[in-house]
Each structure stands twice: as C-alpha cells, then as structure tokens.
GROMACS .gro file of C-alpha atoms in nm:
model
  326
    1MET     CA    1  -0.012  -0.001   0.005
    2ILE     CA    2   0.145   0.338  -0.107
    3THR     CA    3   0.111   0.617   0.133
    4SER     CA    4   0.235   0.963   0.069
    5THR     CA    5   0.187   1.307   0.209
    6LEU     CA    6   0.106   1.406  -0.150
    7LYS     CA    7  -0.155   1.166  -0.213
    8PRO     CA    8  -0.421   1.345  -0.428
    9LYS     CA    9  -0.796   1.403  -0.339
   10LYS     CA   10  -0.899   1.587  -0.654
   11ILE     CA   11  -0.714   1.567  -0.990
   12LEU     CA   12  -0.764   1.827  -1.258
   13ALA     CA   13  -0.696   1.712  -1.624
   14VAL     CA   14  -0.654   1.969  -1.888
   15ALA     CA   15  -0.826   1.863  -2.206
   16ASP     CA   16  -0.651   1.904  -2.539
   17ALA     CA   17  -0.718   1.856  -2.903
   18SER     CA   18  -0.610   1.500  -2.940
   19GLU     CA   19  -0.828   1.188  -2.943
   20THR     CA   20  -0.611   0.992  -2.709
   21GLN     CA   21  -0.650   1.234  -2.419
   22ALA     CA   22  -0.328   1.131  -2.244
   23ALA     CA   23  -0.375   1.354  -1.957
   24LEU     CA   24  -0.742   1.262  -1.885
   25GLN     CA   25  -0.630   0.873  -1.901
   26SER     CA   26  -0.350   0.927  -1.673
   27ALA     CA   27  -0.550   1.124  -1.431
   28ILE     CA   28  -0.802   0.847  -1.423
   29THR     CA   29  -0.586   0.578  -1.359
   30LEU     CA   30  -0.410   0.790  -1.080
   31ALA     CA   31  -0.756   0.857  -0.941
   32ASP     CA   32  -0.860   0.494  -0.926
   33THR     CA   33  -0.530   0.415  -0.735
   34HIS     CA   34  -0.581   0.670  -0.462
   35GLY     CA   35  -0.940   0.705  -0.448
   36ALA     CA   36  -0.950   1.060  -0.581
   37SER     CA   37  -1.174   1.236  -0.771
   38VAL     CA   38  -1.123   1.390  -1.147
   39GLU     CA   39  -1.229   1.720  -1.285
   40VAL     CA   40  -1.167   1.822  -1.638
   41ILE     CA   41  -1.082   2.186  -1.772
   42ALA     CA   42  -1.088   2.293  -2.135
   43CYS     CA   43  -0.950   2.655  -2.213
   44ILE     CA   44  -1.033   2.858  -2.508
   45GLU     CA   45  -0.827   3.173  -2.580
   46ALA     CA   46  -1.005   3.436  -2.778
   47PRO     CA   47  -0.819   3.505  -3.097
   48HIS     CA   48  -0.640   3.832  -3.125
   49ASP     CA   49  -0.830   3.898  -3.444
   50LEU     CA   50  -1.180   3.859  -3.286
   51SER     CA   51  -1.299   4.196  -3.379
   52ILE     CA   52  -1.195   4.126  -3.777
   53LEU     CA   53  -1.385   3.781  -3.747
   54SER     CA   54  -1.691   3.941  -3.599
   55ARG     CA   55  -1.697   4.205  -3.868
   56LEU     CA   56  -1.665   3.969  -4.157
   57SER     CA   57  -1.917   3.717  -4.016
   58GLY     CA   58  -2.159   3.981  -3.891
   59ALA     CA   59  -2.188   3.807  -3.541
   60ASP     CA   60  -2.130   3.978  -3.222
   61PRO     CA   61  -1.790   3.894  -3.061
   62ASP     CA   62  -1.961   3.766  -2.752
   63LYS     CA   63  -2.189   3.517  -2.980
   64LEU     CA   64  -1.866   3.398  -3.145
   65ILE     CA   65  -1.708   3.302  -2.815
   66GLU     CA   66  -2.030   3.134  -2.693
   67LYS     CA   67  -2.047   2.935  -3.004
   68ALA     CA   68  -1.661   2.822  -2.958
   69VAL     CA   69  -1.750   2.732  -2.597
   70GLU     CA   70  -2.033   2.516  -2.679
   71THR     CA   71  -1.853   2.357  -2.967
   72THR     CA   72  -1.557   2.273  -2.730
   73ARG     CA   73  -1.792   2.145  -2.471
   74GLN     CA   74  -1.949   1.902  -2.711
   75LYS     CA   75  -1.630   1.776  -2.852
   76VAL     CA   76  -1.446   1.732  -2.511
   77SER     CA   77  -1.777   1.566  -2.354
   78THR     CA   78  -1.772   1.311  -2.650
   79ARG     CA   79  -1.401   1.218  -2.601
   80LEU     CA   80  -1.480   1.206  -2.208
   81ALA     CA   81  -1.764   0.954  -2.272
   82ALA     CA   82  -1.539   0.746  -2.483
   83ILE     CA   83  -1.257   0.734  -2.202
   84ALA     CA   84  -1.438   0.761  -1.881
   85HIS     CA   85  -1.742   0.558  -1.971
   86ASP     CA   86  -1.993   0.580  -1.684
   87ARG     CA   87  -1.784   0.774  -1.450
   88GLN     CA   88  -1.919   1.118  -1.362
   89ILE     CA   89  -1.652   1.397  -1.434
   90ASN     CA   90  -1.722   1.748  -1.398
   91LEU     CA   91  -1.617   1.950  -1.717
   92ARG     CA   92  -1.546   2.320  -1.716
   93VAL     CA   93  -1.491   2.515  -2.022
   94SER     CA   94  -1.313   2.851  -1.959
   95VAL     CA   95  -1.216   3.143  -2.170
   96GLY     CA   96  -0.864   3.280  -2.139
   97LYS     CA   97  -0.496   3.190  -2.131
   98THR     CA   98  -0.484   2.814  -2.031
   99TYR     CA   99  -0.243   2.858  -1.740
  100LEU     CA  100  -0.418   3.141  -1.582
  101GLU     CA  101  -0.758   2.948  -1.610
  102VAL     CA  102  -0.600   2.635  -1.472
  103ILE     CA  103  -0.433   2.805  -1.185
  104ARG     CA  104  -0.755   3.016  -1.092
  105HIS     CA  105  -0.957   2.667  -1.109
  106VAL     CA  106  -0.713   2.490  -0.881
  107ALA     CA  107  -0.733   2.763  -0.628
  108LYS     CA  108  -1.117   2.799  -0.644
  109SER     CA  109  -1.180   2.400  -0.666
  110ARG     CA  110  -0.906   2.307  -0.429
  111CYS     CA  111  -0.759   2.060  -0.684
  112ASP     CA  112  -0.432   1.928  -0.555
  113PHE     CA  113  -0.278   1.776  -0.858
  114VAL     CA  114  -0.266   1.883  -1.230
  115VAL     CA  115  -0.213   1.648  -1.526
  116LYS     CA  116  -0.173   1.817  -1.879
  117LYS     CA  117  -0.029   1.706  -2.207
  118ALA     CA  118   0.299   1.864  -2.280
  119GLU     CA  119   0.303   2.096  -2.586
  120PRO     CA  120   0.531   2.002  -2.847
  121LEU     CA  121   0.759   2.260  -3.008
  122VAL     CA  122   0.670   2.283  -3.381
  123GLY     CA  123   0.922   2.147  -3.612
  124MET     CA  124   1.120   1.926  -3.344
  125GLU     CA  125   1.093   1.549  -3.300
  126ARG     CA  126   1.137   1.562  -2.937
  127PHE     CA  127   0.898   1.797  -2.733
  128LEU     CA  128   0.994   2.091  -2.528
  129PHE     CA  129   0.796   2.276  -2.281
  130ALA     CA  130   0.651   2.583  -2.439
  131SER     CA  131   0.519   2.891  -2.268
  132THR     CA  132   0.203   2.755  -2.118
  133ASP     CA  133   0.369   2.452  -1.964
  134GLN     CA  134   0.653   2.674  -1.834
  135HIS     CA  135   0.404   2.901  -1.667
  136LEU     CA  136   0.227   2.607  -1.502
  137LEU     CA  137   0.570   2.465  -1.376
  138ARG     CA  138   0.657   2.813  -1.236
  139LYS     CA  139   0.344   2.936  -1.087
  140CYS     CA  140   0.078   2.655  -1.029
  141PRO     CA  141   0.048   2.604  -0.652
  142CYS     CA  142   0.006   2.214  -0.679
  143PRO     CA  143   0.213   1.941  -0.857
  144VAL     CA  144   0.201   1.958  -1.232
  145TRP     CA  145   0.250   1.639  -1.440
  146LEU     CA  146   0.338   1.705  -1.797
  147GLN     CA  147   0.240   1.398  -1.981
  148THR     CA  148   0.299   1.290  -2.368
  149SER     CA  149   0.063   1.096  -2.592
  150ASP     CA  150   0.300   0.799  -2.595
  151ALA     CA  151   0.385   0.784  -2.239
  152ARG     CA  152   0.282   0.505  -1.987
  153GLN     CA  153  -0.033   0.580  -1.777
  154ASN     CA  154   0.127   0.366  -1.502
  155PRO     CA  155   0.502   0.444  -1.528
  156LYS     CA  156   0.731   0.164  -1.408
  157ARG     CA  157   1.058   0.359  -1.392
  158ILE     CA  158   1.046   0.698  -1.207
  159LEU     CA  159   1.344   0.905  -1.174
  160ALA     CA  160   1.328   1.132  -0.861
  161ALA     CA  161   1.613   1.424  -0.848
  162VAL     CA  162   1.703   1.522  -0.506
  163ASP     CA  163   1.950   1.783  -0.379
  164LEU     CA  164   2.128   1.629  -0.059
  165ASP     CA  165   2.357   1.938  -0.023
  166THR     CA  166   2.174   2.079   0.265
  167ARG     CA  167   2.495   2.207   0.441
  168ASP     CA  168   2.544   2.483   0.182
  169ALA     CA  169   2.184   2.554   0.128
  170ALA     CA  170   2.043   2.893   0.199
  171GLU     CA  171   1.716   2.722   0.340
  172PRO     CA  172   1.836   2.369   0.453
  173GLU     CA  173   1.507   2.282   0.600
  174THR     CA  174   1.292   2.390   0.300
  175LEU     CA  175   1.550   2.187   0.070
  176ALA     CA  176   1.507   1.876   0.307
  177ALA     CA  177   1.139   1.900   0.294
  178LEU     CA  178   1.141   1.956  -0.077
  179ASN     CA  179   1.349   1.637  -0.130
  180ARG     CA  180   1.082   1.457   0.082
  181ARG     CA  181   0.796   1.591  -0.141
  182VAL     CA  182   0.982   1.487  -0.457
  183VAL     CA  183   1.014   1.132  -0.346
  184ASP     CA  184   0.670   1.123  -0.215
  185ALA     CA  185   0.543   1.242  -0.550
  186ALA     CA  186   0.737   0.957  -0.752
  187CYS     CA  187   0.609   0.707  -0.500
  188MET     CA  188   0.248   0.828  -0.553
  189ILE     CA  189   0.260   0.779  -0.929
  190ALA     CA  190   0.464   0.454  -0.908
  191ILE     CA  191   0.132   0.243  -0.938
  192ALA     CA  192   0.262  -0.030  -1.152
  193PRO     CA  193   0.307  -0.349  -0.963
  194ASP     CA  194   0.674  -0.374  -1.053
  195ALA     CA  195   0.741   0.002  -1.036
  196GLU     CA  196   1.059   0.134  -0.896
  197VAL     CA  197   1.159   0.486  -0.788
  198ILE     CA  198   1.522   0.572  -0.895
  199VAL     CA  199   1.634   0.845  -0.634
  200LEU     CA  200   1.903   1.044  -0.807
  201HIS     CA  201   2.148   1.289  -0.663
  202ALA     CA  202   2.375   1.499  -0.898
  203TRP     CA  203   2.690   1.567  -0.651
  204ASP     CA  204   3.017   1.732  -0.728
  205ALA     CA  205   3.340   1.829  -0.527
  206ILE     CA  206   3.351   2.174  -0.603
  207GLY     CA  207   3.677   2.236  -0.405
  208GLU     CA  208   3.879   1.954  -0.582
  209GLY     CA  209   4.046   2.199  -0.826
  210MET     CA  210   4.157   2.418  -0.519
  211ILE     CA  211   4.319   2.135  -0.343
  212TRP     CA  212   4.515   2.056  -0.664
  213ALA     CA  213   4.622   2.428  -0.673
  214LEU     CA  214   4.733   2.431  -0.320
  215SER     CA  215   4.874   2.094  -0.277
  216SER     CA  216   5.231   2.011  -0.393
  217GLY     CA  217   5.390   1.712  -0.549
  218SER     CA  218   5.275   1.359  -0.452
  219ASP     CA  219   5.030   1.504  -0.183
  220SER     CA  220   4.794   1.655  -0.455
  221ARG     CA  221   4.651   1.331  -0.562
  222MET     CA  222   4.613   1.193  -0.215
  223SER     CA  223   4.463   1.506  -0.088
  224ALA     CA  224   4.224   1.546  -0.378
  225ASP     CA  225   4.096   1.177  -0.368
  226ARG     CA  226   4.052   1.213   0.015
  227TYR     CA  227   3.857   1.527  -0.042
  228VAL     CA  228   3.638   1.373  -0.302
  229ASN     CA  229   3.572   1.057  -0.096
  230GLU     CA  230   3.468   1.266   0.198
  231VAL     CA  231   3.215   1.462  -0.019
  232LEU     CA  232   3.092   1.129  -0.163
  233ASN     CA  233   3.051   0.973   0.174
  234ALA     CA  234   2.853   1.260   0.309
  235ARG     CA  235   2.619   1.256   0.022
  236GLN     CA  236   2.569   0.878   0.046
  237GLN     CA  237   2.502   0.915   0.423
  238ALA     CA  238   2.239   1.182   0.344
  239MET     CA  239   2.070   0.957   0.079
  240ASP     CA  240   2.077   0.661   0.330
  241ARG     CA  241   1.897   0.874   0.588
  242LEU     CA  242   1.650   1.009   0.348
  243LEU     CA  243   1.567   0.648   0.190
  244SER     CA  244   1.567   0.486   0.550
  245GLN     CA  245   1.292   0.736   0.677
  246ILE     CA  246   1.075   0.694   0.361
  247ARG     CA  247   1.109   0.315   0.375
  248ALA     CA  248   1.005   0.303   0.727
  249GLU     CA  249   0.682   0.483   0.632
  250ILE     CA  250   0.576   0.357   0.293
  251GLY     CA  251   0.704  -0.017   0.322
  252PRO     CA  252   0.875  -0.216   0.057
  253ARG     CA  253   0.668  -0.086  -0.256
  254PRO     CA  254   0.755   0.082  -0.443
  255ARG     CA  255   1.125  -0.017  -0.466
  256LEU     CA  256   1.342   0.285  -0.394
  257VAL     CA  257   1.674   0.253  -0.569
  258PRO     CA  258   1.947   0.528  -0.449
  259ARG     CA  259   2.174   0.657  -0.733
  260LEU     CA  260   2.458   0.914  -0.702
  261ALA     CA  261   2.625   1.061  -1.007
  262LYS     CA  262   2.904   1.292  -1.016
  263GLY     CA  263   2.851   1.623  -1.229
  264SER     CA  264   2.619   1.913  -1.291
  265PRO     CA  265   2.246   1.855  -1.216
  266GLU     CA  266   2.171   1.969  -1.586
  267ILE     CA  267   2.388   1.721  -1.736
  268VAL     CA  268   2.352   1.435  -1.488
  269LEU     CA  269   1.982   1.445  -1.511
  270HIS     CA  270   1.951   1.439  -1.886
  271GLU     CA  271   2.207   1.157  -1.913
  272GLN     CA  272   2.055   0.947  -1.632
  273SER     CA  273   1.704   0.973  -1.751
  274ARG     CA  274   1.826   0.832  -2.073
  275GLU     CA  275   2.032   0.557  -1.934
  276VAL     CA  276   1.768   0.430  -1.700
  277GLY     CA  277   1.498   0.480  -1.952
  278ALA     CA  278   1.287   0.694  -1.719
  279ASP     CA  279   0.912   0.687  -1.785
  280VAL     CA  280   0.885   0.999  -1.576
  281VAL     CA  281   1.127   1.251  -1.422
  282VAL     CA  282   1.025   1.412  -1.086
  283LEU     CA  283   1.194   1.715  -0.954
  284GLY     CA  284   1.127   2.016  -0.725
  285THR     CA  285   1.124   2.373  -0.806
  286VAL     CA  286   1.322   2.594  -0.580
  287ALA     CA  287   1.217   2.880  -0.371
  288ARG     CA  288   1.396   3.200  -0.397
  289THR     CA  289   1.328   3.411  -0.078
  290GLY     CA  290   1.346   3.790  -0.104
  291LEU     CA  291   1.134   3.799  -0.424
  292SER     CA  292   0.777   3.904  -0.475
  293GLY     CA  293   0.695   3.555  -0.585
  294VAL     CA  294   0.835   3.201  -0.576
  295PHE     CA  295   0.957   3.069  -0.920
  296ILE     CA  296   1.111   2.777  -1.065
  297GLY     CA  297   1.499   2.789  -1.034
  298ASN     CA  298   1.720   2.831  -1.335
  299THR     CA  299   1.863   2.486  -1.285
  300ALA     CA  300   1.533   2.313  -1.294
  301GLU     CA  301   1.417   2.500  -1.581
  302ASN     CA  302   1.733   2.426  -1.778
  303ILE     CA  303   1.691   2.045  -1.682
  304ILE     CA  304   1.332   2.049  -1.797
  305ASN     CA  305   1.405   2.203  -2.116
  306SER     CA  306   1.674   1.920  -2.194
  307LEU     CA  307   1.458   1.625  -2.099
  308GLU     CA  308   1.292   1.391  -2.349
  309CYS     CA  309   1.030   1.232  -2.121
  310PRO     CA  310   0.728   1.348  -1.914
  311VAL     CA  311   0.793   1.567  -1.608
  312LEU     CA  312   0.635   1.602  -1.281
  313ALA     CA  313   0.721   1.906  -1.085
  314VAL     CA  314   0.682   1.964  -0.724
  315LYS     CA  315   0.660   2.299  -0.548
  316PRO     CA  316   0.808   2.368  -0.194
  317ASP     CA  317   0.585   2.327   0.092
  318GLY     CA  318   0.414   2.653   0.153
  319PHE     CA  319   0.425   2.769  -0.193
  320VAL     CA  320   0.180   3.051  -0.286
  321SER     CA  321   0.137   3.138  -0.660
  322PRO     CA  322   0.232   3.484  -0.759
  323LEU     CA  323  -0.106   3.476  -0.952
  324LEU     CA  324  -0.295   3.424  -0.641
  325ARG     CA  325  -0.128   3.663  -0.405
  326GLY     CA  326  -0.352   3.954  -0.267
   0.00000   0.00000   0.00000
C-alpha cells in the first residue's frame, strides 16, 4: 500500500485537442489508485483578430465566443464519454489563457494535482515545454504532471531528482522538505506492480581544483582523492538517511533505488534519464526568498528543457502562486 503526504484527493486534467487525451487517461488511472476524484478543464483563448472575425461574419464577438465554448464542450464531452465511460466527471470550459484558467480553477476548486499533455515545439521531433507549460511549472501551486501521448499511464521507472547538499543551502530545512516531497510524489505515481523509484542525486566536489592548486607534489592526488571521498560519503549518508525514513513509512513498495552521479545537475539528469529509461522525471522547483513571488529555479528550468520524457514538478511546502497573491 503506497502512502504519501502528496496523495491526491482531487485531480484536474487539462483537455487537449487529441483523440487520445493522455492527460485524462493518466488522471483517471491515478485517481482509481488513490481514491481521488477527477475534474476536467478545457480552455479557449479568444483570437487576437476577434474583432475582424466579428466584422466579416456579421456576428457579435460574444456570440462567437459562446459558439466556440459550446463546440468545445461538445467535443470534449464526446471524448470524455469514450474514455471515462460511466464515470461522472465535471467539465469546465473557460475562456482565457490556459495557465491562468488552470491556476484559478485549482485555487477555487481546491484541486491538488494537475495533469496536462506537454506542448510540442513545432518542427522538433522531441518535445520541449512551451510557454503555457512553463507558466504552470513556475506558478501553479500544486504538483504538475506534464504527460505525453505515448507515455505510460502507469509508469514503471520513475527518476526522482533530489539535492542532498543541505549543508551549503540557504534554506536547508526547506530543501530537505522539498526532497521528501519529490520522493513522495514519485512514489505516488509509481502505481505499476513492478514500479521502482530511482532516487538520483547529482553531486560534485567543487573544491577539488582548489586542493590541486594548493597542494604540491605527490600530496596533490592523495589530498584530492581524500576530499572527493569525504564529499561522496557525506552525500551517500544523506541519501541513506532519506531513504531509510521513507522506507519506514511506506514499506517495501515501490522499490527505492539510490543513485549518485558526479557532475552538474543539468548534465547528470539528462544523461541518467536516458540511461535508466525513465518513464517520468520528478523534480522540485526551488524557492527564492526575498522576491515578490516564488519561481522555478534556473537549474530546474534548464533541466526540464533538456529532457525527453514526461516531467512531474513539485513545489516547496508553503508555496503561494504569485498569481494568487492579494
């Protein structure tokens, strides 16, 4: 039995134009596992040339929008019936920018998990996360799972990225709590019977070059190796403590697999996601104090733009979307 502090109660699926409705199917599978409810939102953005369309068609702009809303409602309802069958799912059709309407709906309805199909970048074989997705990753107050049409609904290999360097962190308690939320989220979507969560930490011995520069002769190699081993041992112990605590609470499933890789997070996570064949990468977005809002960190954003698989992004505890601030 999977237990998680991030166990969802109400999941919001963002409808898209495809027949597969990958986000909805993933949301239903996740809801069935955790006993959650599902809501669906479809968003219509008024065209920039609405006034021209109105003039040429002779129809009032509001009537054109109403027609678009009704057409969208009918199309999405038909897809819902084919996928959800007899399940009752509330559908909301909103007019406005998708990320704004999703975040507003999350706040109003108290949805605690969002699933959306990732937007492909036109002309590229692999997908990148376009503007709507980036806005959601930065500003949505709850976890956001960006899915792809060919991804597993019940992922088997989940790569959870944690930062165990709490000693040098500006907010070590916040970072430790975020690590836990990342692993909890990974465990929460690890619903396949043979699923495993690979907990990855990208580490580096940043003082190694300094030791080489300050040491002399045969002492250089020995001192550098000793320093690197000390850093690695410290990170390994931090990993062991994190996983021991989680295992004690969730039991043997899903299987947690520790993995430490030397290098920068941007490079390591990209390489490791390919090497392990990750179905999903779960990572936390980093809080920056002293700013008017809390945004996704540059490192996390660079990582996300380099990945070739679905992403689940988790916010720090206490995150308040800048769009919802009074």
